[in-house]
Amino acid sequence: KQEVTQIPAALSVPEGENLVLNCSFTDSAIYNLQWFRQDPGKGLTSLLLIQSSQREQTSGRLNASLDKSSGRSTLYIAASQPGDSATYLCAVETSGSRLTFGEGTQLTVNP
Amino acid sequence: DADVTQTPRNRITKTGKRIMLECSQTKGHDRMYWYRQDPGLGLRLIYYSFDVKDINKGEISDGYSVSRQAQAKFSLSLESAIPNQTALYFCATSDGKQGLDGYTFGSGTRLTVV
């Protein structure tokens, strides 16, 4: 059974700092890995999708990497802003369209 | 319009009542899903459908039923709501092509059962 772990569970940083969120998964037989952002009580917004054959994806200040063989992904956020404060969720898709989520990292960026 | 639309956004209902949550999508995806999110438990899969004639139970289907009325519509019903079904419910879609398009989620329905 696929298990996804996100570290740290919570992170508080000053504005402007670069930061890294970590995601690990137990079964490397994945189709893709997707990073989502969730604001309190709101829906999930897709940030980046990395196919299993890819190593990284970038969107603006966000960069996600994938090392499938070691079962790890990182989400790098450059020059953090208070508007980046949210919960970040990592999810992996395996065969049968099964999506397994981590518990998330709650990020607070302080002005 | 949003790619995945859920209605209602918020609902308060009484124990024992029947309630339906609706989801529609404009992504053209064949696959649709219902998840619930609870603090400390993350997102858990309730039901999923790979096409109109294919419906499958997820991890926590007890107390729920679904209907896939069309490719674009997938509804979730609670036949007799109970307080521990209070949660944030999400509908999602995927293209089923080995994840080429990823998953798209709706904005969620916050359900409170009193």
JSON list of C-alpha atoms in Angstrom, two decimals:
[
{"chain": "A", "resi": 1, "resn": "LYS", "atom": "CA", "xyz": [0.00, 0.00, 0.00]},
{"chain": "A", "resi": 2, "resn": "GLN", "atom": "CA", "xyz": [1.35, 3.38, -1.03]},
{"chain": "A", "resi": 3, "resn": "GLU", "atom": "CA", "xyz": [2.15, 5.73, 1.84]},
{"chain": "A", "resi": 4, "resn": "VAL", "atom": "CA", "xyz": [3.06, 9.39, 1.43]},
{"chain": "A", "resi": 5, "resn": "THR", "atom": "CA", "xyz": [4.82, 11.38, 4.14]},
{"chain": "A", "resi": 6, "resn": "GLN", "atom": "CA", "xyz": [5.41, 15.12, 4.22]},
{"chain": "A", "resi": 7, "resn": "ILE", "atom": "CA", "xyz": [8.01, 16.82, 6.35]},
{"chain": "A", "resi": 8, "resn": "PRO", "atom": "CA", "xyz": [7.81, 19.17, 8.13]},
{"chain": "A", "resi": 9, "resn": "ALA", "atom": "CA", "xyz": [4.19, 19.19, 9.24]},
{"chain": "A", "resi": 10, "resn": "ALA", "atom": "CA", "xyz": [4.39, 22.93, 9.85]},
{"chain": "A", "resi": 11, "resn": "LEU", "atom": "CA", "xyz": [6.86, 25.63, 8.91]},
{"chain": "A", "resi": 12, "resn": "SER", "atom": "CA", "xyz": [7.06, 29.31, 9.79]},
{"chain": "A", "resi": 13, "resn": "VAL", "atom": "CA", "xyz": [9.51, 31.57, 7.95]},
{"chain": "A", "resi": 14, "resn": "PRO", "atom": "CA", "xyz": [10.13, 35.29, 7.52]},
{"chain": "A", "resi": 15, "resn": "GLU", "atom": "CA", "xyz": [9.16, 36.90, 4.25]},
{"chain": "A", "resi": 16, "resn": "GLY", "atom": "CA", "xyz": [11.79, 36.66, 1.54]},
{"chain": "A", "resi": 17, "resn": "GLU", "atom": "CA", "xyz": [13.26, 33.37, 2.67]},
{"chain": "A", "resi": 18, "resn": "ASN", "atom": "CA", "xyz": [13.75, 30.47, 0.27]},
{"chain": "A", "resi": 19, "resn": "LEU", "atom": "CA", "xyz": [12.31, 27.22, 1.56]},
{"chain": "A", "resi": 20, "resn": "VAL", "atom": "CA", "xyz": [11.98, 23.53, 0.78]},
{"chain": "A", "resi": 21, "resn": "LEU", "atom": "CA", "xyz": [9.07, 21.21, 1.49]},
{"chain": "A", "resi": 22, "resn": "ASN", "atom": "CA", "xyz": [9.69, 17.48, 1.44]},
{"chain": "A", "resi": 23, "resn": "CYS", "atom": "CA", "xyz": [7.55, 14.57, 0.30]},
{"chain": "A", "resi": 24, "resn": "SER", "atom": "CA", "xyz": [8.42, 10.87, 0.37]},
{"chain": "A", "resi": 25, "resn": "PHE", "atom": "CA", "xyz": [6.53, 7.84, -0.91]},
{"chain": "A", "resi": 26, "resn": "THR", "atom": "CA", "xyz": [6.99, 4.14, -0.32]},
{"chain": "A", "resi": 27, "resn": "ASP", "atom": "CA", "xyz": [6.16, 2.63, -3.72]},
{"chain": "A", "resi": 28, "resn": "SER", "atom": "CA", "xyz": [8.19, 3.99, -6.63]},
{"chain": "A", "resi": 29, "resn": "ALA", "atom": "CA", "xyz": [5.77, 2.60, -9.25]},
{"chain": "A", "resi": 30, "resn": "ILE", "atom": "CA", "xyz": [4.01, 5.91, -9.77]},
{"chain": "A", "resi": 31, "resn": "TYR", "atom": "CA", "xyz": [2.56, 7.60, -12.85]},
{"chain": "A", "resi": 32, "resn": "ASN", "atom": "CA", "xyz": [3.07, 11.10, -11.54]},
{"chain": "A", "resi": 33, "resn": "LEU", "atom": "CA", "xyz": [3.40, 13.30, -8.50]},
{"chain": "A", "resi": 34, "resn": "GLN", "atom": "CA", "xyz": [1.32, 16.41, -8.01]},
{"chain": "A", "resi": 35, "resn": "TRP", "atom": "CA", "xyz": [1.76, 19.31, -5.59]},
{"chain": "A", "resi": 36, "resn": "PHE", "atom": "CA", "xyz": [-1.35, 21.16, -4.44]},
{"chain": "A", "resi": 37, "resn": "ARG", "atom": "CA", "xyz": [-1.99, 24.24, -2.38]},
{"chain": "A", "resi": 38, "resn": "GLN", "atom": "CA", "xyz": [-4.95, 24.51, -0.02]},
{"chain": "A", "resi": 39, "resn": "ASP", "atom": "CA", "xyz": [-6.03, 27.68, 1.74]},
{"chain": "A", "resi": 40, "resn": "PRO", "atom": "CA", "xyz": [-7.97, 27.19, 5.01]},
{"chain": "A", "resi": 41, "resn": "GLY", "atom": "CA", "xyz": [-11.38, 25.68, 4.33]},
{"chain": "A", "resi": 42, "resn": "LYS", "atom": "CA", "xyz": [-10.91, 25.97, 0.59]},
{"chain": "A", "resi": 43, "resn": "GLY", "atom": "CA", "xyz": [-10.34, 23.71, -2.35]},
{"chain": "A", "resi": 44, "resn": "LEU", "atom": "CA", "xyz": [-7.13, 22.23, -3.73]},
{"chain": "A", "resi": 45, "resn": "THR", "atom": "CA", "xyz": [-5.27, 24.21, -6.35]},
{"chain": "A", "resi": 46, "resn": "SER", "atom": "CA", "xyz": [-2.82, 22.27, -8.49]},
{"chain": "A", "resi": 47, "resn": "LEU", "atom": "CA", "xyz": [0.63, 23.85, -8.47]},
{"chain": "A", "resi": 48, "resn": "LEU", "atom": "CA", "xyz": [2.87, 21.45, -10.34]},
{"chain": "A", "resi": 49, "resn": "LEU", "atom": "CA", "xyz": [2.55, 18.03, -11.96]},
{"chain": "A", "resi": 50, "resn": "ILE", "atom": "CA", "xyz": [5.64, 15.91, -12.54]},
{"chain": "A", "resi": 51, "resn": "GLN", "atom": "CA", "xyz": [5.35, 12.86, -14.76]},
{"chain": "A", "resi": 52, "resn": "SER", "atom": "CA", "xyz": [7.26, 9.75, -13.65]},
{"chain": "A", "resi": 53, "resn": "SER", "atom": "CA", "xyz": [9.72, 10.22, -16.51]},
{"chain": "A", "resi": 54, "resn": "GLN", "atom": "CA", "xyz": [10.51, 13.80, -15.51]},
{"chain": "A", "resi": 55, "resn": "ARG", "atom": "CA", "xyz": [12.98, 15.12, -12.96]},
{"chain": "A", "resi": 56, "resn": "GLU", "atom": "CA", "xyz": [11.53, 18.54, -12.26]},
{"chain": "A", "resi": 57, "resn": "GLN", "atom": "CA", "xyz": [8.93, 21.14, -13.13]},
{"chain": "A", "resi": 58, "resn": "THR", "atom": "CA", "xyz": [8.99, 24.89, -12.63]},
{"chain": "A", "resi": 59, "resn": "SER", "atom": "CA", "xyz": [6.28, 27.51, -12.39]},
{"chain": "A", "resi": 60, "resn": "GLY", "atom": "CA", "xyz": [7.28, 31.04, -11.41]},
{"chain": "A", "resi": 61, "resn": "ARG", "atom": "CA", "xyz": [8.88, 30.94, -7.97]},
{"chain": "A", "resi": 62, "resn": "LEU", "atom": "CA", "xyz": [8.06, 27.25, -7.54]},
{"chain": "A", "resi": 63, "resn": "ASN", "atom": "CA", "xyz": [10.26, 24.34, -8.50]},
{"chain": "A", "resi": 64, "resn": "ALA", "atom": "CA", "xyz": [9.40, 20.71, -7.84]},
{"chain": "A", "resi": 65, "resn": "SER", "atom": "CA", "xyz": [11.83, 17.84, -8.23]},
{"chain": "A", "resi": 66, "resn": "LEU", "atom": "CA", "xyz": [11.22, 14.12, -8.37]},
{"chain": "A", "resi": 67, "resn": "ASP", "atom": "CA", "xyz": [13.59, 11.26, -7.60]},
{"chain": "A", "resi": 68, "resn": "LYS", "atom": "CA", "xyz": [11.40, 8.26, -8.27]},
{"chain": "A", "resi": 69, "resn": "SER", "atom": "CA", "xyz": [14.02, 5.65, -7.41]},
{"chain": "A", "resi": 70, "resn": "SER", "atom": "CA", "xyz": [14.48, 7.03, -3.91]},
{"chain": "A", "resi": 71, "resn": "GLY", "atom": "CA", "xyz": [10.81, 7.87, -3.46]},
{"chain": "A", "resi": 72, "resn": "ARG", "atom": "CA", "xyz": [11.30, 11.57, -2.86]},
{"chain": "A", "resi": 73, "resn": "SER", "atom": "CA", "xyz": [10.09, 14.92, -4.10]},
{"chain": "A", "resi": 74, "resn": "THR", "atom": "CA", "xyz": [10.83, 18.44, -2.99]},
{"chain": "A", "resi": 75, "resn": "LEU", "atom": "CA", "xyz": [8.94, 21.68, -3.54]},
{"chain": "A", "resi": 76, "resn": "TYR", "atom": "CA", "xyz": [11.21, 24.69, -3.55]},
{"chain": "A", "resi": 77, "resn": "ILE", "atom": "CA", "xyz": [9.65, 28.12, -3.01]},
{"chain": "A", "resi": 78, "resn": "ALA", "atom": "CA", "xyz": [11.89, 31.07, -3.77]},
{"chain": "A", "resi": 79, "resn": "ALA", "atom": "CA", "xyz": [11.58, 34.48, -2.13]},
{"chain": "A", "resi": 80, "resn": "SER", "atom": "CA", "xyz": [8.56, 33.53, -0.03]},
{"chain": "A", "resi": 81, "resn": "GLN", "atom": "CA", "xyz": [5.70, 36.00, 0.43]},
{"chain": "A", "resi": 82, "resn": "PRO", "atom": "CA", "xyz": [2.89, 36.22, 3.01]},
{"chain": "A", "resi": 83, "resn": "GLY", "atom": "CA", "xyz": [0.48, 35.21, 0.24]},
{"chain": "A", "resi": 84, "resn": "ASP", "atom": "CA", "xyz": [2.26, 31.86, 0.05]},
{"chain": "A", "resi": 85, "resn": "SER", "atom": "CA", "xyz": [0.86, 30.97, 3.48]},
{"chain": "A", "resi": 86, "resn": "ALA", "atom": "CA", "xyz": [-1.25, 27.84, 3.01]},
{"chain": "A", "resi": 87, "resn": "THR", "atom": "CA", "xyz": [-1.12, 24.07, 3.37]},
{"chain": "A", "resi": 88, "resn": "TYR", "atom": "CA", "xyz": [0.87, 22.30, 0.68]},
{"chain": "A", "resi": 89, "resn": "LEU", "atom": "CA", "xyz": [-0.15, 18.77, -0.22]},
{"chain": "A", "resi": 90, "resn": "CYS", "atom": "CA", "xyz": [1.82, 16.19, -2.14]},
{"chain": "A", "resi": 91, "resn": "ALA", "atom": "CA", "xyz": [-0.01, 13.37, -3.95]},
{"chain": "A", "resi": 92, "resn": "VAL", "atom": "CA", "xyz": [1.16, 10.44, -6.04]},
{"chain": "A", "resi": 93, "resn": "GLU", "atom": "CA", "xyz": [-0.87, 8.61, -8.65]},
{"chain": "A", "resi": 94, "resn": "THR", "atom": "CA", "xyz": [-0.42, 4.88, -9.08]},
{"chain": "A", "resi": 95, "resn": "SER", "atom": "CA", "xyz": [-2.05, 2.31, -11.33]},
{"chain": "A", "resi": 96, "resn": "GLY", "atom": "CA", "xyz": [-5.84, 2.24, -11.35]},
{"chain": "A", "resi": 97, "resn": "SER", "atom": "CA", "xyz": [-5.98, 6.01, -10.99]},
{"chain": "A", "resi": 98, "resn": "ARG", "atom": "CA", "xyz": [-5.35, 5.80, -7.28]},
{"chain": "A", "resi": 99, "resn": "LEU", "atom": "CA", "xyz": [-4.23, 9.09, -5.79]},
{"chain": "A", "resi": 100, "resn": "THR", "atom": "CA", "xyz": [-2.55, 8.96, -2.39]},
{"chain": "A", "resi": 101, "resn": "PHE", "atom": "CA", "xyz": [-2.05, 12.16, -0.42]},
{"chain": "A", "resi": 102, "resn": "GLY", "atom": "CA", "xyz": [0.37, 13.16, 2.25]},
{"chain": "A", "resi": 103, "resn": "GLU", "atom": "CA", "xyz": [-0.86, 14.94, 5.37]},
{"chain": "A", "resi": 104, "resn": "GLY", "atom": "CA", "xyz": [0.46, 18.26, 4.16]},
{"chain": "A", "resi": 105, "resn": "THR", "atom": "CA", "xyz": [2.85, 20.96, 5.31]},
{"chain": "A", "resi": 106, "resn": "GLN", "atom": "CA", "xyz": [1.26, 24.06, 6.84]},
{"chain": "A", "resi": 107, "resn": "LEU", "atom": "CA", "xyz": [3.35, 27.04, 5.76]},
{"chain": "A", "resi": 108, "resn": "THR", "atom": "CA", "xyz": [3.23, 30.47, 7.40]},
{"chain": "A", "resi": 109, "resn": "VAL", "atom": "CA", "xyz": [5.22, 33.32, 5.89]},
{"chain": "A", "resi": 110, "resn": "ASN", "atom": "CA", "xyz": [5.53, 36.22, 8.29]},
{"chain": "A", "resi": 111, "resn": "PRO", "atom": "CA", "xyz": [5.74, 39.81, 7.01]},
{"chain": "B", "resi": 1, "resn": "ASP", "atom": "CA", "xyz": [-16.58, 28.98, -15.04]},
{"chain": "B", "resi": 2, "resn": "ALA", "atom": "CA", "xyz": [-14.57, 26.60, -12.90]},
{"chain": "B", "resi": 3, "resn": "ASP", "atom": "CA", "xyz": [-13.43, 23.31, -14.45]},
{"chain": "B", "resi": 4, "resn": "VAL", "atom": "CA", "xyz": [-15.03, 21.37, -11.59]},
{"chain": "B", "resi": 5, "resn": "THR", "atom": "CA", "xyz": [-18.08, 22.86, -9.91]},
{"chain": "B", "resi": 6, "resn": "GLN", "atom": "CA", "xyz": [-19.54, 21.58, -6.67]},
{"chain": "B", "resi": 7, "resn": "THR", "atom": "CA", "xyz": [-22.92, 22.50, -5.20]},
{"chain": "B", "resi": 8, "resn": "PRO", "atom": "CA", "xyz": [-23.79, 23.46, -2.57]},
{"chain": "B", "resi": 9, "resn": "ARG", "atom": "CA", "xyz": [-20.70, 25.18, -1.14]},
{"chain": "B", "resi": 10, "resn": "ASN", "atom": "CA", "xyz": [-21.97, 24.87, 2.42]},
{"chain": "B", "resi": 11, "resn": "ARG", "atom": "CA", "xyz": [-24.76, 22.80, 3.92]},
{"chain": "B", "resi": 12, "resn": "ILE", "atom": "CA", "xyz": [-26.07, 22.21, 7.41]},
{"chain": "B", "resi": 13, "resn": "THR", "atom": "CA", "xyz": [-28.41, 19.27, 7.80]},
{"chain": "B", "resi": 14, "resn": "LYS", "atom": "CA", "xyz": [-29.99, 17.29, 10.58]},
{"chain": "B", "resi": 15, "resn": "THR", "atom": "CA", "xyz": [-29.18, 13.74, 11.59]},
{"chain": "B", "resi": 16, "resn": "GLY", "atom": "CA", "xyz": [-31.20, 11.24, 9.58]},
{"chain": "B", "resi": 17, "resn": "LYS", "atom": "CA", "xyz": [-31.83, 13.49, 6.60]},
{"chain": "B", "resi": 18, "resn": "ARG", "atom": "CA", "xyz": [-30.97, 12.52, 3.06]},
{"chain": "B", "resi": 19, "resn": "ILE", "atom": "CA", "xyz": [-28.65, 14.90, 1.28]},
{"chain": "B", "resi": 20, "resn": "MET", "atom": "CA", "xyz": [-27.10, 15.04, -2.16]},
{"chain": "B", "resi": 21, "resn": "LEU", "atom": "CA", "xyz": [-23.90, 16.78, -3.16]},
{"chain": "B", "resi": 22, "resn": "GLU", "atom": "CA", "xyz": [-23.49, 17.53, -6.83]},
{"chain": "B", "resi": 23, "resn": "CYS", "atom": "CA", "xyz": [-20.47, 17.83, -9.06]},
{"chain": "B", "resi": 24, "resn": "SER", "atom": "CA", "xyz": [-20.11, 18.82, -12.68]},
{"chain": "B", "resi": 25, "resn": "GLN", "atom": "CA", "xyz": [-17.01, 19.20, -14.83]},
{"chain": "B", "resi": 26, "resn": "THR", "atom": "CA", "xyz": [-16.01, 20.79, -18.09]},
{"chain": "B", "resi": 27, "resn": "LYS", "atom": "CA", "xyz": [-12.60, 19.09, -18.38]},
{"chain": "B", "resi": 28, "resn": "GLY", "atom": "CA", "xyz": [-13.94, 16.33, -20.61]},
{"chain": "B", "resi": 29, "resn": "HIS", "atom": "CA", "xyz": [-12.34, 13.77, -18.31]},
{"chain": "B", "resi": 30, "resn": "ASP", "atom": "CA", "xyz": [-13.81, 10.29, -18.03]},
{"chain": "B", "resi": 31, "resn": "ARG", "atom": "CA", "xyz": [-12.79, 9.69, -14.44]},
{"chain": "B", "resi": 32, "resn": "MET", "atom": "CA", "xyz": [-14.44, 11.33, -11.46]},
{"chain": "B", "resi": 33, "resn": "TYR", "atom": "CA", "xyz": [-13.92, 10.96, -7.72]},
{"chain": "B", "resi": 34, "resn": "TRP", "atom": "CA", "xyz": [-15.39, 11.91, -4.37]},
{"chain": "B", "resi": 35, "resn": "TYR", "atom": "CA", "xyz": [-13.09, 12.54, -1.41]},
{"chain": "B", "resi": 36, "resn": "ARG", "atom": "CA", "xyz": [-13.68, 13.71, 2.12]},
{"chain": "B", "resi": 37, "resn": "GLN", "atom": "CA", "xyz": [-11.20, 15.67, 4.20]},
{"chain": "B", "resi": 38, "resn": "ASP", "atom": "CA", "xyz": [-11.06, 15.57, 7.97]},
{"chain": "B", "resi": 39, "resn": "PRO", "atom": "CA", "xyz": [-8.52, 17.30, 10.22]},
{"chain": "B", "resi": 40, "resn": "GLY", "atom": "CA", "xyz": [-5.68, 14.91, 11.01]},
{"chain": "B", "resi": 41, "resn": "LEU", "atom": "CA", "xyz": [-6.94, 12.26, 8.57]},
{"chain": "B", "resi": 42, "resn": "GLY", "atom": "CA", "xyz": [-6.13, 13.91, 5.29]},
{"chain": "B", "resi": 43, "resn": "LEU", "atom": "CA", "xyz": [-8.11, 13.18, 2.13]},
{"chain": "B", "resi": 44, "resn": "ARG", "atom": "CA", "xyz": [-9.83, 9.83, 1.83]},
{"chain": "B", "resi": 45, "resn": "LEU", "atom": "CA", "xyz": [-11.47, 8.36, -1.25]},
{"chain": "B", "resi": 46, "resn": "ILE", "atom": "CA", "xyz": [-15.19, 7.62, -0.96]},
{"chain": "B", "resi": 47, "resn": "TYR", "atom": "CA", "xyz": [-16.19, 6.52, -4.48]},
{"chain": "B", "resi": 48, "resn": "TYR", "atom": "CA", "xyz": [-14.78, 6.75, -7.97]},
{"chain": "B", "resi": 49, "resn": "SER", "atom": "CA", "xyz": [-16.09, 6.31, -11.48]},
{"chain": "B", "resi": 50, "resn": "PHE", "atom": "CA", "xyz": [-14.06, 5.56, -14.60]},
{"chain": "B", "resi": 51, "resn": "ASP", "atom": "CA", "xyz": [-17.01, 6.10, -16.92]},
{"chain": "B", "resi": 52, "resn": "VAL", "atom": "CA", "xyz": [-20.79, 6.33, -16.77]},
{"chain": "B", "resi": 53, "resn": "LYS", "atom": "CA", "xyz": [-21.21, 2.57, -16.32]},
{"chain": "B", "resi": 54, "resn": "ASP", "atom": "CA", "xyz": [-18.25, 1.98, -14.03]},
{"chain": "B", "resi": 55, "resn": "ILE", "atom": "CA", "xyz": [-18.56, 2.92, -10.35]},
{"chain": "B", "resi": 56, "resn": "ASN", "atom": "CA", "xyz": [-16.28, 1.69, -7.60]},
{"chain": "B", "resi": 57, "resn": "LYS", "atom": "CA", "xyz": [-16.07, 1.93, -3.84]},
{"chain": "B", "resi": 58, "resn": "GLY", "atom": "CA", "xyz": [-13.15, 3.70, -2.27]},
{"chain": "B", "resi": 59, "resn": "GLU", "atom": "CA", "xyz": [-11.68, 3.44, 1.22]},
{"chain": "B", "resi": 60, "resn": "ILE", "atom": "CA", "xyz": [-14.69, 4.73, 3.13]},
{"chain": "B", "resi": 61, "resn": "SER", "atom": "CA", "xyz": [-17.88, 4.11, 1.13]},
{"chain": "B", "resi": 62, "resn": "ASP", "atom": "CA", "xyz": [-20.15, 2.98, 3.98]},
{"chain": "B", "resi": 63, "resn": "GLY", "atom": "CA", "xyz": [-23.06, 5.38, 4.44]},
{"chain": "B", "resi": 64, "resn": "TYR", "atom": "CA", "xyz": [-22.61, 6.91, 0.99]},
{"chain": "B", "resi": 65, "resn": "SER", "atom": "CA", "xyz": [-23.90, 6.24, -2.50]},
{"chain": "B", "resi": 66, "resn": "VAL", "atom": "CA", "xyz": [-23.16, 7.83, -5.86]},
{"chain": "B", "resi": 67, "resn": "SER", "atom": "CA", "xyz": [-24.72, 8.34, -9.23]},
{"chain": "B", "resi": 68, "resn": "ARG", "atom": "CA", "xyz": [-22.93, 9.09, -12.51]},
{"chain": "B", "resi": 69, "resn": "GLN", "atom": "CA", "xyz": [-25.66, 10.77, -14.52]},
{"chain": "B", "resi": 70, "resn": "ALA", "atom": "CA", "xyz": [-23.44, 11.68, -17.46]},
{"chain": "B", "resi": 71, "resn": "GLN", "atom": "CA", "xyz": [-19.76, 11.95, -18.27]},
{"chain": "B", "resi": 72, "resn": "ALA", "atom": "CA", "xyz": [-19.77, 15.43, -16.77]},
{"chain": "B", "resi": 73, "resn": "LYS", "atom": "CA", "xyz": [-21.91, 14.80, -13.66]},
{"chain": "B", "resi": 74, "resn": "PHE", "atom": "CA", "xyz": [-21.23, 12.77, -10.55]},
{"chain": "B", "resi": 75, "resn": "SER", "atom": "CA", "xyz": [-23.31, 13.13, -7.41]},
{"chain": "B", "resi": 76, "resn": "LEU", "atom": "CA", "xyz": [-22.74, 11.88, -3.88]},
{"chain": "B", "resi": 77, "resn": "SER", "atom": "CA", "xyz": [-25.62, 11.01, -1.55]},
{"chain": "B", "resi": 78, "resn": "LEU", "atom": "CA", "xyz": [-25.82, 10.50, 2.15]},
{"chain": "B", "resi": 79, "resn": "GLU", "atom": "CA", "xyz": [-28.94, 8.41, 2.62]},
{"chain": "B", "resi": 80, "resn": "SER", "atom": "CA", "xyz": [-29.26, 9.09, 6.36]},
{"chain": "B", "resi": 81, "resn": "ALA", "atom": "CA", "xyz": [-26.75, 11.66, 7.51]},
{"chain": "B", "resi": 82, "resn": "ILE", "atom": "CA", "xyz": [-24.94, 11.21, 10.82]},
{"chain": "B", "resi": 83, "resn": "PRO", "atom": "CA", "xyz": [-22.73, 13.69, 12.71]},
{"chain": "B", "resi": 84, "resn": "ASN", "atom": "CA", "xyz": [-19.45, 11.89, 11.93]},
{"chain": "B", "resi": 85, "resn": "GLN", "atom": "CA", "xyz": [-20.10, 12.64, 8.25]},
{"chain": "B", "resi": 86, "resn": "THR", "atom": "CA", "xyz": [-19.41, 16.26, 9.03]},
{"chain": "B", "resi": 87, "resn": "ALA", "atom": "CA", "xyz": [-16.44, 17.06, 6.78]},
{"chain": "B", "resi": 88, "resn": "LEU", "atom": "CA", "xyz": [-15.19, 18.92, 3.75]},
{"chain": "B", "resi": 89, "resn": "TYR", "atom": "CA", "xyz": [-16.11, 17.01, 0.59]},
{"chain": "B", "resi": 90, "resn": "PHE", "atom": "CA", "xyz": [-14.25, 17.29, -2.70]},
{"chain": "B", "resi": 91, "resn": "CYS", "atom": "CA", "xyz": [-15.05, 16.16, -6.19]},
{"chain": "B", "resi": 92, "resn": "ALA", "atom": "CA", "xyz": [-12.16, 15.59, -8.59]},
{"chain": "B", "resi": 93, "resn": "THR", "atom": "CA", "xyz": [-11.54, 14.52, -12.16]},
{"chain": "B", "resi": 94, "resn": "SER", "atom": "CA", "xyz": [-8.64, 12.94, -14.03]},
{"chain": "B", "resi": 95, "resn": "ASP", "atom": "CA", "xyz": [-8.03, 11.98, -17.64]},
{"chain": "B", "resi": 96, "resn": "GLY", "atom": "CA", "xyz": [-7.06, 8.39, -16.91]},
{"chain": "B", "resi": 97, "resn": "LYS", "atom": "CA", "xyz": [-4.25, 8.53, -19.46]},
{"chain": "B", "resi": 98, "resn": "GLN", "atom": "CA", "xyz": [-1.61, 7.43, -16.99]},
{"chain": "B", "resi": 99, "resn": "GLY", "atom": "CA", "xyz": [-1.76, 10.76, -15.31]},
{"chain": "B", "resi": 100, "resn": "LEU", "atom": "CA", "xyz": [-0.84, 12.99, -18.22]},
{"chain": "B", "resi": 101, "resn": "ASP", "atom": "CA", "xyz": [-3.22, 15.72, -17.12]},
{"chain": "B", "resi": 102, "resn": "GLY", "atom": "CA", "xyz": [-3.17, 15.22, -13.36]},
{"chain": "B", "resi": 103, "resn": "TYR", "atom": "CA", "xyz": [-6.16, 15.72, -11.13]},
{"chain": "B", "resi": 104, "resn": "THR", "atom": "CA", "xyz": [-8.46, 18.74, -10.95]},
{"chain": "B", "resi": 105, "resn": "PHE", "atom": "CA", "xyz": [-10.40, 19.39, -7.77]},
{"chain": "B", "resi": 106, "resn": "GLY", "atom": "CA", "xyz": [-13.54, 21.36, -7.10]},
{"chain": "B", "resi": 107, "resn": "SER", "atom": "CA", "xyz": [-13.76, 24.03, -4.41]},
{"chain": "B", "resi": 108, "resn": "GLY", "atom": "CA", "xyz": [-15.38, 21.69, -1.95]},
{"chain": "B", "resi": 109, "resn": "THR", "atom": "CA", "xyz": [-18.64, 21.37, -0.03]},
{"chain": "B", "resi": 110, "resn": "ARG", "atom": "CA", "xyz": [-18.54, 21.96, 3.69]},
{"chain": "B", "resi": 111, "resn": "LEU", "atom": "CA", "xyz": [-21.15, 19.67, 5.22]},
{"chain": "B", "resi": 112, "resn": "THR", "atom": "CA", "xyz": [-22.24, 19.90, 8.84]},
{"chain": "B", "resi": 113, "resn": "VAL", "atom": "CA", "xyz": [-24.57, 17.27, 10.29]},
{"chain": "B", "resi": 114, "resn": "VAL", "atom": "CA", "xyz": [-26.20, 18.34, 13.56]}
]
